[in-house]
Coordinates of C-alpha atoms in Angstrom, one line a residue:
Chain A
X590 CA -26.8 -29.0 23.0
X591 CA -27.4 -30.6 19.4
X592 CA -26.6 -29.1 16.4
X593 CA -30.7 -28.3 15.5
X594 CA -30.3 -26.0 18.6
X595 CA -27.6 -23.7 16.9
X596 CA -30.1 -23.6 14.0
X597 CA -31.3 -19.7 14.2
X598 CA -29.4 -18.9 17.5
X599 CA -26.9 -16.0 15.5
X600 CA -27.2 -13.8 13.0
X601 CA -24.9 -11.5 10.8
X602 CA -25.8 -8.2 11.5
X603 CA -22.6 -6.3 9.6
X604 CA -20.6 -6.9 6.4
X605 CA -17.7 -5.3 4.7
X606 CA -15.3 -5.0 2.7
X607 CA -12.0 -3.1 2.5
X608 CA -10.5 -1.8 -0.3
X609 CA -9.7 -4.2 -3.0
X610 CA -7.7 -4.7 -6.1
X611 CA -3.9 -3.5 -6.0
X612 CA -3.8 -1.3 -2.3
X613 CA -0.2 -0.3 -2.5
X614 CA 3.2 -1.4 -1.0
X615 CA 2.9 1.2 2.1
X616 CA -0.4 -0.7 3.0
X617 CA -0.4 -4.0 5.3
X618 CA -3.0 -6.7 5.7
X619 CA -3.9 -5.7 9.2
X620 CA -4.7 -2.3 8.2
X621 CA -7.1 -3.9 5.5
X622 CA -8.9 -6.1 8.1
X623 CA -9.0 -3.3 10.4
X624 CA -11.0 -0.8 7.7
X625 CA -13.1 -3.7 6.5
X626 CA -13.6 -4.6 10.6
X627 CA -14.5 -0.6 11.2
X628 CA -17.0 -0.2 8.4
X629 CA -19.0 -4.0 9.4
X630 CA -19.2 -2.6 12.9
X631 CA -20.6 0.5 12.0
X632 CA -23.1 -1.3 9.4
X633 CA -24.5 -3.3 12.6
X634 CA -25.0 0.2 14.9
X635 CA -21.9 -1.3 16.8
X636 CA -18.4 0.1 17.7
X637 CA -15.2 -1.9 18.7
X638 CA -16.1 -1.2 22.1
X639 CA -18.6 -3.7 21.7
X640 CA -16.7 -6.6 20.4
X641 CA -15.7 -9.4 22.9
X642 CA -15.1 -12.2 20.6
X643 CA -12.4 -12.0 17.7
X644 CA -12.1 -14.4 15.4
X645 CA -9.3 -14.3 12.6
X646 CA -6.7 -15.7 10.2
X647 CA -4.0 -14.1 8.3
X648 CA -1.9 -16.2 5.9
X649 CA 1.9 -16.0 7.3
X650 CA 0.5 -14.4 10.6
X651 CA 1.0 -16.7 13.5
X652 CA -0.8 -14.9 16.3
X653 CA -3.5 -12.7 14.1
X654 CA -5.7 -12.5 16.6
X655 CA -2.9 -10.7 18.8
X656 CA -2.4 -8.6 15.8
X657 CA -5.5 -7.6 14.9
X658 CA -6.9 -7.2 18.6
X659 CA -3.8 -4.8 19.5
X660 CA -4.7 -2.5 16.3
X661 CA -8.5 -2.3 16.6
X662 CA -7.6 -2.3 21.0
X663 CA -10.5 -5.3 21.0
X664 CA -9.6 -7.1 24.4
X665 CA -11.9 -9.8 23.4
X666 CA -12.8 -12.4 26.2
X667 CA -12.8 -15.6 23.5
X668 CA -10.6 -15.6 20.7
X669 CA -10.2 -18.3 17.4
X670 CA -7.4 -18.2 15.2
X671 CA -8.4 -21.1 13.6
X672 CA -6.6 -21.6 10.5
X673 CA -7.7 -24.0 7.7
X674 CA -6.9 -21.9 4.9
X675 CA -9.5 -19.9 2.9
X676 CA -12.6 -21.9 4.6
X677 CA -11.4 -20.4 8.2
X678 CA -14.1 -17.6 8.0
X679 CA -16.9 -20.0 7.2
X680 CA -15.5 -22.1 10.1
X681 CA -15.4 -19.1 12.2
X682 CA -18.9 -18.1 11.6
X683 CA -19.9 -21.9 12.6
X684 CA -17.4 -21.5 15.8
X685 CA -19.0 -18.0 16.6
X686 CA -22.1 -19.3 16.5
X687 CA -21.2 -21.8 19.2
X688 CA -19.6 -19.5 21.4
X689 CA -22.4 -17.2 21.7
X690 CA -25.0 -20.1 22.2
X691 CA -22.7 -21.1 24.7
X692 CA -22.1 -17.2 26.6
X693 CA -18.8 -17.4 25.8
X694 CA -19.1 -13.8 24.0
X695 CA -22.1 -11.3 22.4
X696 CA -20.8 -9.9 19.2
X697 CA -18.2 -11.5 17.5
X698 CA -16.1 -10.0 15.2
X699 CA -14.6 -12.1 12.2
X700 CA -11.9 -10.3 10.3
X701 CA -9.2 -10.8 7.7
X702 CA -7.2 -8.7 5.0
X703 CA -4.4 -9.7 2.9
X704 CA -2.0 -7.7 0.4
X705 CA -1.0 -10.8 -1.8
X706 CA -1.1 -8.5 -5.1
X707 CA 1.0 -5.8 -3.6
X708 CA 3.2 -8.4 -1.8
X709 CA 4.2 -9.7 -5.2
X710 CA 6.6 -7.0 -5.8
X711 CA 8.4 -6.6 -2.4
X712 CA 9.4 -9.9 -1.4
X713 CA 7.3 -10.1 1.5
X714 CA 6.3 -13.6 1.2
X715 CA 9.6 -15.8 2.8
X716 CA 8.3 -18.7 3.9
X717 CA 8.8 -20.1 7.5
X718 CA 10.2 -23.6 8.4
X719 CA 8.3 -26.5 6.8
X720 CA 5.9 -28.0 9.1
X721 CA 6.6 -31.4 8.1
X722 CA 8.7 -32.8 5.5
X723 CA 7.4 -32.3 2.0
X724 CA 6.8 -35.3 -0.2
X725 CA 6.1 -33.3 -3.1
X726 CA 8.1 -30.5 -3.8
X727 CA 11.1 -32.7 -5.2
X728 CA 8.9 -33.1 -8.0
X729 CA 8.4 -29.0 -8.6
X730 CA 4.4 -29.1 -8.7
X731 CA 3.0 -25.1 -8.5
X732 CA 0.8 -25.0 -5.3
X733 CA -1.9 -24.4 -5.1
X734 CA -2.7 -24.6 -9.2
X735 CA -1.4 -28.4 -9.8
X736 CA -3.4 -29.7 -7.0
X737 CA -6.2 -28.6 -8.7
X738 CA -5.0 -29.4 -11.6
X739 CA -4.8 -33.1 -11.0
X740 CA -8.3 -33.0 -9.8
X741 CA -9.7 -31.5 -12.9
X742 CA -7.6 -33.9 -15.0
X743 CA -8.9 -36.8 -13.0
X744 CA -12.8 -35.8 -13.6
X745 CA -12.3 -35.4 -17.3
X746 CA -11.0 -38.6 -17.3
X747 CA -13.6 -40.4 -14.9
X748 CA -16.6 -38.3 -16.3
X749 CA -16.2 -36.8 -19.1
X750 CA -15.8 -33.0 -18.2
X751 CA -14.0 -30.6 -20.6
X752 CA -12.0 -27.6 -20.7
X753 CA -15.0 -26.2 -22.2
X754 CA -16.8 -27.0 -19.3
X755 CA -13.9 -25.7 -17.0
X756 CA -14.5 -22.6 -19.0
X757 CA -17.9 -22.2 -19.0
X758 CA -17.2 -21.7 -15.2
X759 CA -14.9 -18.7 -15.7
X760 CA -17.3 -17.2 -18.3
X761 CA -20.2 -16.9 -15.9
X762 CA -18.3 -15.5 -12.9
X763 CA -17.2 -12.7 -15.7
X764 CA -20.8 -12.3 -16.0
X765 CA -21.7 -12.0 -13.0
X766 CA -18.5 -9.5 -12.0
X767 CA -19.5 -7.2 -15.2
X768 CA -22.4 -6.3 -12.6
X769 CA -20.3 -5.8 -9.6
X770 CA -18.7 -2.2 -9.4
X771 CA -16.5 -3.5 -7.0
X772 CA -15.1 -6.4 -8.9
X773 CA -11.3 -6.5 -10.4
X774 CA -11.6 -8.4 -13.8
X775 CA -15.0 -7.0 -15.8
X776 CA -13.9 -7.1 -19.6
X777 CA -15.9 -9.4 -21.5
X778 CA -14.9 -12.8 -21.5
X779 CA -15.6 -16.1 -23.7
X780 CA -15.2 -19.5 -23.7
X781 CA -12.9 -19.4 -26.6
X782 CA -10.9 -16.7 -24.5
X783 CA -10.3 -19.3 -22.0
X784 CA -9.7 -22.2 -24.2
X785 CA -7.0 -20.0 -26.1
X786 CA -5.1 -18.9 -22.6
X787 CA -1.9 -19.9 -21.5
X788 CA -1.7 -23.4 -19.8
X789 CA -0.3 -23.0 -16.6
X790 CA -0.4 -26.6 -15.1
X791 CA -2.9 -28.6 -17.6
X792 CA -5.8 -28.9 -17.7
X793 CA -5.7 -25.3 -16.2
X794 CA -5.3 -22.2 -18.0
X795 CA -4.5 -18.6 -16.4
X796 CA -7.7 -17.7 -16.9
X797 CA -8.9 -21.1 -15.3
X798 CA -7.1 -19.6 -12.1
X799 CA -8.5 -17.1 -9.4
X800 CA -7.0 -13.6 -9.3
X801 CA -4.2 -12.2 -7.1
X802 CA -5.3 -9.0 -5.3
X803 CA -5.0 -7.2 -2.0
X804 CA -8.1 -7.2 0.0
X805 CA -9.7 -7.5 3.4
X806 CA -13.2 -8.3 4.9
X807 CA -15.6 -8.2 8.3
X808 CA -18.6 -10.2 9.3
X809 CA -20.3 -9.3 12.7
X810 CA -22.3 -11.6 14.5
X811 CA -24.4 -11.6 17.5
X812 CA -27.5 -13.5 18.9
X813 CA -30.3 -13.9 17.6
X814 CA -32.1 -11.8 20.2
X815 CA -29.7 -8.8 20.6
X816 CA -29.7 -9.0 16.3
X817 CA -33.7 -7.8 16.4
X818 CA -32.5 -4.4 18.1
X819 CA -29.8 -3.7 15.6
X820 CA -30.3 -1.7 12.2
X821 CA -30.0 -4.2 9.4
X822 CA -32.0 -7.1 8.8
X823 CA -30.4 -10.5 10.6
X824 CA -28.9 -13.0 8.9
X825 CA -29.3 -16.1 10.4
X826 CA -26.8 -18.9 10.7
X827 CA -29.3 -21.9 9.8
X828 CA -26.7 -24.6 9.4
X829 CA -23.1 -25.2 9.5
X830 CA -21.0 -27.8 9.0
X831 CA -16.9 -28.9 8.6
X832 CA -15.2 -31.9 7.5
X833 CA -11.5 -31.9 6.0
X834 CA -9.7 -35.4 5.3
X835 CA -6.0 -34.7 3.9
X836 CA -3.9 -31.6 3.8
X837 CA -1.1 -32.7 0.5
X838 CA -2.8 -33.1 -2.3
X839 CA -1.1 -36.6 -3.0
X840 CA -3.0 -37.7 0.1
X841 CA -6.7 -36.7 -0.8
X842 CA -8.6 -40.7 -1.3
X843 CA -10.1 -39.5 -4.3
X844 CA -9.9 -36.5 -6.4
X845 CA -13.1 -36.3 -7.7
X846 CA -15.0 -36.2 -4.7
X847 CA -14.4 -33.7 -1.6
X848 CA -15.4 -33.1 2.1
X849 CA -18.0 -30.8 0.9
X850 CA -19.9 -33.9 1.1
X851 CA -19.7 -34.2 4.4
X852 CA -19.7 -30.8 5.5
X853 CA -22.8 -30.3 3.4
X854 CA -24.6 -33.1 5.4
X855 CA -24.1 -31.6 8.5
X856 CA -24.8 -28.4 7.3
X857 CA -28.2 -29.3 5.9
X858 CA -29.0 -31.6 8.8
X859 CA -28.8 -29.0 11.6
X860 CA -31.0 -26.2 9.0
X861 CA -33.4 -28.9 7.9
X862 CA -33.0 -28.0 4.4
X863 CA -31.8 -29.5 1.5
X864 CA -30.5 -28.1 -1.8
X865 CA -34.1 -28.1 -3.7
X866 CA -34.4 -25.1 -0.7
X867 CA -31.1 -23.5 -1.7
X868 CA -31.9 -20.0 -3.8
X869 CA -28.3 -19.4 -4.4
X870 CA -24.6 -20.7 -3.9
X871 CA -21.5 -18.3 -2.9
X872 CA -18.5 -20.7 -3.1
X873 CA -14.5 -20.5 -2.9
X874 CA -14.2 -20.9 -6.6
X875 CA -9.5 -20.6 -6.4
X876 CA -10.4 -22.3 -9.8
X877 CA -12.6 -23.6 -12.3
X878 CA -12.4 -27.5 -11.1
X879 CA -14.1 -26.0 -7.8
X880 CA -17.2 -25.3 -9.2
X881 CA -18.3 -28.3 -10.4
X882 CA -16.7 -29.9 -7.9
X883 CA -18.4 -28.4 -4.6
X884 CA -22.1 -27.9 -7.0
X885 CA -21.7 -31.8 -7.0
X886 CA -20.5 -32.4 -3.4
X887 CA -23.3 -29.6 -2.2
X888 CA -26.0 -31.9 -3.9
X889 CA -27.0 -29.8 -6.8
X890 CA -26.3 -32.4 -9.4
X891 CA -24.8 -35.4 -9.2
X892 CA -21.1 -36.6 -8.9
X893 CA -19.8 -36.5 -12.4
X894 CA -22.2 -33.7 -14.0
X895 CA -21.0 -30.9 -12.8
X896 CA -19.9 -30.2 -16.3
X897 CA -23.2 -30.1 -18.1
X898 CA -24.5 -28.1 -15.2
X899 CA -22.3 -25.4 -15.3
X900 CA -23.1 -25.1 -18.9
X901 CA -25.1 -22.6 -21.1
X902 CA -25.2 -19.8 -18.8
X903 CA -27.0 -22.0 -15.9
X904 CA -25.1 -20.7 -13.1
X905 CA -24.8 -17.1 -15.0
X906 CA -27.0 -14.2 -14.6
X907 CA -30.4 -15.4 -16.1
X908 CA -29.5 -19.4 -15.0
X909 CA -31.2 -21.5 -13.1
X910 CA -29.1 -21.5 -9.9
X911 CA -27.1 -17.8 -9.4
X912 CA -23.6 -19.2 -8.5
X913 CA -20.9 -16.7 -7.0
X914 CA -23.3 -13.6 -7.7
X915 CA -20.1 -11.2 -7.0
X916 CA -17.9 -12.7 -9.7
X917 CA -16.0 -14.9 -7.1
X918 CA -12.4 -15.6 -6.7
X919 CA -12.1 -15.9 -10.2
X920 CA -13.3 -12.1 -11.3
X921 CA -14.3 -10.3 -8.2
X922 CA -11.4 -10.8 -5.8
X923 CA -8.7 -13.0 -4.3
X924 CA -6.5 -12.1 -1.9
X925 CA -4.6 -15.2 -0.6
X926 CA -7.9 -16.7 1.0
X927 CA -11.4 -15.4 -0.1
X928 CA -13.4 -17.6 2.5
X929 CA -14.6 -14.7 3.9
X930 CA -16.4 -13.1 0.8
X931 CA -18.7 -15.9 0.1
X932 CA -20.2 -14.8 3.6
X933 CA -20.1 -10.8 2.8
X934 CA -21.9 -11.7 -0.8
X935 CA -24.7 -14.2 0.7
X936 CA -25.9 -11.8 3.5
X937 CA -26.3 -8.7 1.0
X938 CA -28.5 -11.0 -1.3
X939 CA -30.7 -12.2 1.6
X940 CA -31.1 -8.5 2.9
X941 CA -31.7 -7.3 -0.8
X942 CA -28.7 -5.1 -1.0
X943 CA -26.7 -6.3 -4.2
X944 CA -27.2 -3.5 -6.6
X945 CA -27.6 -4.3 -9.8
X946 CA -26.7 -8.3 -9.4
X947 CA -29.5 -8.5 -6.8
X948 CA -31.4 -11.7 -7.2
X949 CA -35.1 -11.8 -6.6
X950 CA -36.4 -13.2 -3.7
X951 CA -33.1 -14.3 -2.2
X952 CA -34.7 -16.3 1.3
X953 CA -31.8 -19.2 1.5
X954 CA -28.3 -19.1 0.2
X955 CA -25.2 -21.6 0.6
X956 CA -21.9 -19.5 1.6
X957 CA -19.1 -22.7 1.3
X958 CA -15.2 -22.5 1.7
X959 CA -12.6 -24.4 0.8
X960 CA -9.0 -24.4 2.3
X961 CA -5.7 -25.9 1.7
X962 CA -5.6 -28.0 -1.9
X963 CA -9.3 -29.2 -1.9
X964 CA -8.9 -29.8 1.8
X965 CA -10.8 -28.0 4.6
X966 CA -14.6 -28.0 3.2
X967 CA -17.0 -25.8 5.3
X968 CA -20.6 -25.3 4.7
X969 CA -22.7 -22.5 5.8
X970 CA -26.4 -22.0 5.6
X971 CA -27.8 -18.6 6.0
X972 CA -31.3 -17.0 5.3
X973 CA -33.2 -14.2 6.1
X974 CA -36.4 -14.1 8.9
X975 CA -39.1 -15.7 6.7
X976 CA -36.5 -19.0 6.5
X977 CA -36.7 -19.1 10.5
Chain B
X765 CA 20.0 -39.3 18.9
X766 CA 23.2 -41.2 17.9
X767 CA 22.2 -44.9 18.0
X768 CA 18.7 -45.2 16.8
X769 CA 17.5 -48.8 18.5
X770 CA 15.9 -49.8 15.5
X771 CA 14.0 -52.5 17.5
X772 CA 12.1 -50.1 19.6
X773 CA 8.8 -49.4 19.0
X774 CA 6.8 -46.3 20.0
X775 CA 4.7 -48.3 22.7
X776 CA 7.2 -47.8 25.4
X777 CA 6.8 -46.3 28.5
X778 CA 6.9 -42.7 28.4
X779 CA 9.3 -41.1 31.1
X780 CA 11.1 -37.5 30.9
X781 CA 14.3 -39.3 29.5
X782 CA 12.8 -41.8 27.3
X783 CA 10.1 -40.8 25.1
X784 CA 7.5 -42.9 22.9
X785 CA 9.5 -41.7 19.6
X786 CA 12.6 -44.0 20.3
X787 CA 12.3 -45.6 16.9
X788 CA 14.8 -43.9 13.9
X789 CA 13.3 -40.8 12.5
X790 CA 10.8 -41.7 9.8
X791 CA 12.5 -38.9 7.4
X792 CA 15.9 -40.1 8.2
X793 CA 14.8 -43.8 7.7
X794 CA 12.8 -42.7 4.2
X795 CA 16.0 -41.1 3.1
X796 CA 18.8 -43.8 4.3
X797 CA 16.8 -46.5 2.8
X798 CA 15.8 -44.6 -0.1
X799 CA 19.8 -43.7 -0.8
X800 CA 20.5 -47.2 -0.9
X801 CA 17.8 -47.9 -3.7
X802 CA 15.0 -49.0 -2.3
X803 CA 11.4 -47.6 -2.4
X804 CA 10.1 -47.7 0.9
X805 CA 7.1 -47.2 2.6
X806 CA 5.6 -48.6 5.6
X807 CA 3.1 -51.3 6.5
X808 CA 0.7 -51.1 10.0
X809 CA 1.5 -54.2 12.0
X810 CA -2.1 -53.9 13.1
X811 CA -4.4 -53.5 10.1
X812 CA -2.0 -54.4 7.4
X813 CA -2.3 -50.5 5.5
X814 CA 0.3 -49.3 3.3
X815 CA 1.4 -46.1 5.2
X816 CA 3.1 -43.6 3.3
X817 CA 4.3 -40.6 3.9
X818 CA 6.0 -42.3 6.4
X819 CA 4.9 -41.4 10.0
X820 CA 4.8 -42.8 13.9
X821 CA 0.7 -43.7 14.0
X822 CA -1.1 -45.5 11.5
X823 CA -3.1 -43.2 9.7
X824 CA -5.9 -45.9 9.5
X825 CA -6.1 -47.4 12.7
X826 CA -4.0 -45.4 14.9
X827 CA -1.6 -48.7 15.8
X828 CA 1.7 -47.2 16.6
X829 CA 3.8 -50.1 15.3
X830 CA 4.7 -49.5 11.5
X831 CA 7.0 -51.5 9.6
X832 CA 9.3 -50.7 6.5
X833 CA 8.4 -52.4 3.4
X834 CA 10.1 -52.2 0.2
X835 CA 8.1 -51.3 -2.7
X836 CA 8.0 -53.4 -6.6
X837 CA 8.2 -49.8 -7.8
X838 CA 5.4 -50.9 -9.9
X839 CA 2.3 -49.3 -10.3
X840 CA -0.3 -47.1 -12.2
X841 CA -0.7 -43.2 -12.8
X842 CA -3.7 -41.9 -11.0
X843 CA -3.5 -38.2 -12.6
X844 CA -1.0 -36.4 -14.3
X845 CA -0.7 -32.4 -15.0
X846 CA 1.8 -30.6 -17.1
X847 CA 3.3 -27.7 -16.0
X848 CA 4.4 -25.7 -18.3
X849 CA 7.4 -23.5 -17.4
X850 CA 7.9 -19.8 -19.4
X851 CA 12.1 -20.6 -19.1
X852 CA 12.1 -24.8 -19.2
X853 CA 10.9 -27.9 -21.0
X854 CA 7.6 -28.8 -19.9
X855 CA 7.1 -31.4 -17.4
X856 CA 4.5 -33.9 -15.5
X857 CA 3.6 -34.0 -12.1
X858 CA 1.8 -37.2 -11.4
X859 CA 0.0 -39.1 -8.9
X860 CA 1.0 -42.9 -9.0
X861 CA -0.9 -45.5 -7.3
X862 CA 1.7 -48.2 -6.1
X863 CA 0.7 -52.0 -6.5
X864 CA 0.8 -51.9 -2.8
X865 CA -1.6 -49.9 -2.2
X866 CA -0.1 -46.6 -1.4
X867 CA 0.1 -43.4 -3.7
X868 CA 2.7 -41.1 -4.0
X869 CA 3.6 -37.8 -6.3
X870 CA 6.4 -37.9 -8.4
X871 CA 6.6 -37.3 -12.2
X872 CA 7.5 -39.6 -15.2
X873 CA 11.1 -39.2 -17.0
X874 CA 12.3 -40.5 -20.7
X875 CA 8.9 -40.2 -21.9
X876 CA 7.2 -36.7 -23.5
X877 CA 5.2 -34.9 -20.6
X878 CA 2.1 -34.8 -23.2
X879 CA 2.5 -38.9 -23.3
X880 CA 1.9 -39.5 -20.0
X881 CA -1.9 -40.5 -19.5
X882 CA -3.9 -41.7 -16.8
X883 CA -3.9 -45.5 -16.2
X884 CA -0.5 -45.8 -17.4
X885 CA 1.6 -48.6 -16.0
X886 CA 5.3 -47.1 -14.4
X887 CA 8.2 -48.2 -12.7
X888 CA 9.9 -46.8 -10.0
X889 CA 13.6 -45.4 -10.2
X890 CA 15.5 -43.6 -7.2
X891 CA 16.8 -40.8 -8.9
X892 CA 19.9 -39.7 -7.1
X893 CA 21.4 -36.9 -9.3
X894 CA 19.5 -34.3 -8.0
X895 CA 21.6 -31.3 -6.0
X896 CA 18.9 -32.1 -3.1
X897 CA 17.8 -35.6 -1.6
X898 CA 17.2 -38.9 -3.9
X899 CA 13.9 -38.7 -5.1
X900 CA 11.3 -41.8 -6.9
X901 CA 10.6 -41.1 -10.6
X902 CA 8.9 -43.2 -12.9
X903 CA 9.2 -44.5 -16.3
X904 CA 7.3 -46.2 -18.7
X905 CA 6.7 -49.6 -17.6
X906 CA 6.7 -52.5 -19.7
X907 CA 2.8 -53.8 -20.6
X908 CA 3.7 -57.4 -19.6
X909 CA 5.7 -56.2 -16.9
X910 CA 2.3 -54.5 -15.5
X911 CA 0.3 -57.1 -16.1
X912 CA 2.4 -59.2 -13.9
X913 CA 2.5 -56.9 -11.4
X914 CA -1.5 -56.4 -11.6

C-alpha cells in the first residue's frame, strides 16, 4: 500500500471536548477522557461497544490505553499508546487510518484527558525517574518555556523577527477566542498588553505562553465506507506525515527550522495538495513562536517571513488565512497536551458547525501537532467530501 | 561493574554473561572527566563527528566506537534566554556551539544576564562549587582568544 492509497480511506465521524477550564480537584484525567469519548461516540451514532481500536496518551500514565480501556469497558483488538508529546493525537489519527486500512480495526477511538490546571493545586505532579541523565537541568531552564524562548531568540537574531510579531500571534488567537464560548481567555488583548506582560524566559512573556487548563477530547475514526452510513458528514484524512529529529532543545540542529518541514511535505504528498489548496490551519500554539515557525515550515510563507505573515490581523478573524479559529492553546484551552483540539476544530469547521467563528466554504484544513520542545511534528490534512 | 575495561569496545560478541556494554558507562566517564577539570565530549572513530551528550553509538553514522576527547572549551553563543524568577536574580540559559562541533546547554557567569548576545565568544570552566555534580559554565572570552580559536 502506498501512502496515496491511504488518501481518503478513513474519516473522522465524531468529535467532542470534555468539560474544559478548571474542573476541580475531585476530577481525574481519565474521567475527562471518558466524558469526551462518550460525547464523540454519541455524535457518531456509535457506542463504546463499537470501538475495537483504542488510541490514547496521557501525561504521566505509562499505560494510558489500559486505564482508558478498563474505564470505558472497551476491549480493543488494536491498541496504540504512541506518546510523542502533544503531537500524539495527530499521530494517532495517522496510525488509526493505517490500522483501519489494514483491517486491524474498524472503529478507532482517539482519546485524551488532563487535569493539568487542577493538579497544580494538589501535588499530583511527582516526576518519575529520568529516562536518561539530563545534560540541561543543571542550568535551570524553565521547561518547556525556555526551549521555545531559545528558538524565538534565534529566529529574532537571524530574521529580524520582533516581540511585536510574536504579540500579533497572541492577539489573533484572542480575537478568535472571543468568538468561541468555550474559550478560557476571552478578555480583549492588545499587542501592547503582550509587550507589557512579565517576561518569564526572554523573549517570551506570560502572554506569549499557552494557558494551563483542564480538559479532554475525543475523535472517532472509521473507514470511508462505514462513515457514509453515519449521521455526521465524514471528514476525510487526505494526508498525514510525521517527523522528529530531537528531544532536548540543545540537540535541535537549527532552532529556526522544525521537523514540520518534513511532516508537512509527507502529508502534502499523500494528499496531492499544497499549501495553496488549504483553507485554514489549526496548529499547536504552545507559545507564540510556534505559530510563526509552523506557518513557515508548513509552507504558508518563506523561512524568516513568519513575523510579517502573522502581522496586521492576517491570521485573525477577517484575515487572509484563518489560523486557530478556536482561540488555540493560547486562549481557548491547553490541558497539558493540546494536539487533539486542532483535529476537533478542523472537523467542525469542515462540517460547517463552528458557530460564530465558522469560516465560509472550508474544504481543506491542516491540523498540525507539536510535541516535546519543537521535537515531534505531525501534520494531517483533512477535507470534506468535495475535497476527495 | 567494579573494574570497567576502558580498552573494550562496544563491538564484542554478546552473551548471557558479557553484553556489548563492556566499556565504562558514558555518563560516569563524563562526570569523572568533568570532575578532573576537563570539558569532555566524544568523537566517532568512524565518521569523526563530535558527539555530545555522551552515548554508546554515533548518532551520525551508527558506529559503536566512540573515543573520549577534551574540548578547548572555546565556543560561541548560539542562542540565549534570560530567566527572570520572581525571587532570585535573572540568569541566562544559553546554547553554546563549541569549536569542536558540538552544542551544549549552559550558562554564562560573571557577565550581566542581559549582556550575553548571540554570537558572543565564550570560554568554558568546570564549576565544582554547586551541591550537585560538577557542570560546565562559560565566561566571556577575550576577543583575541576567540579569534585564535576560530
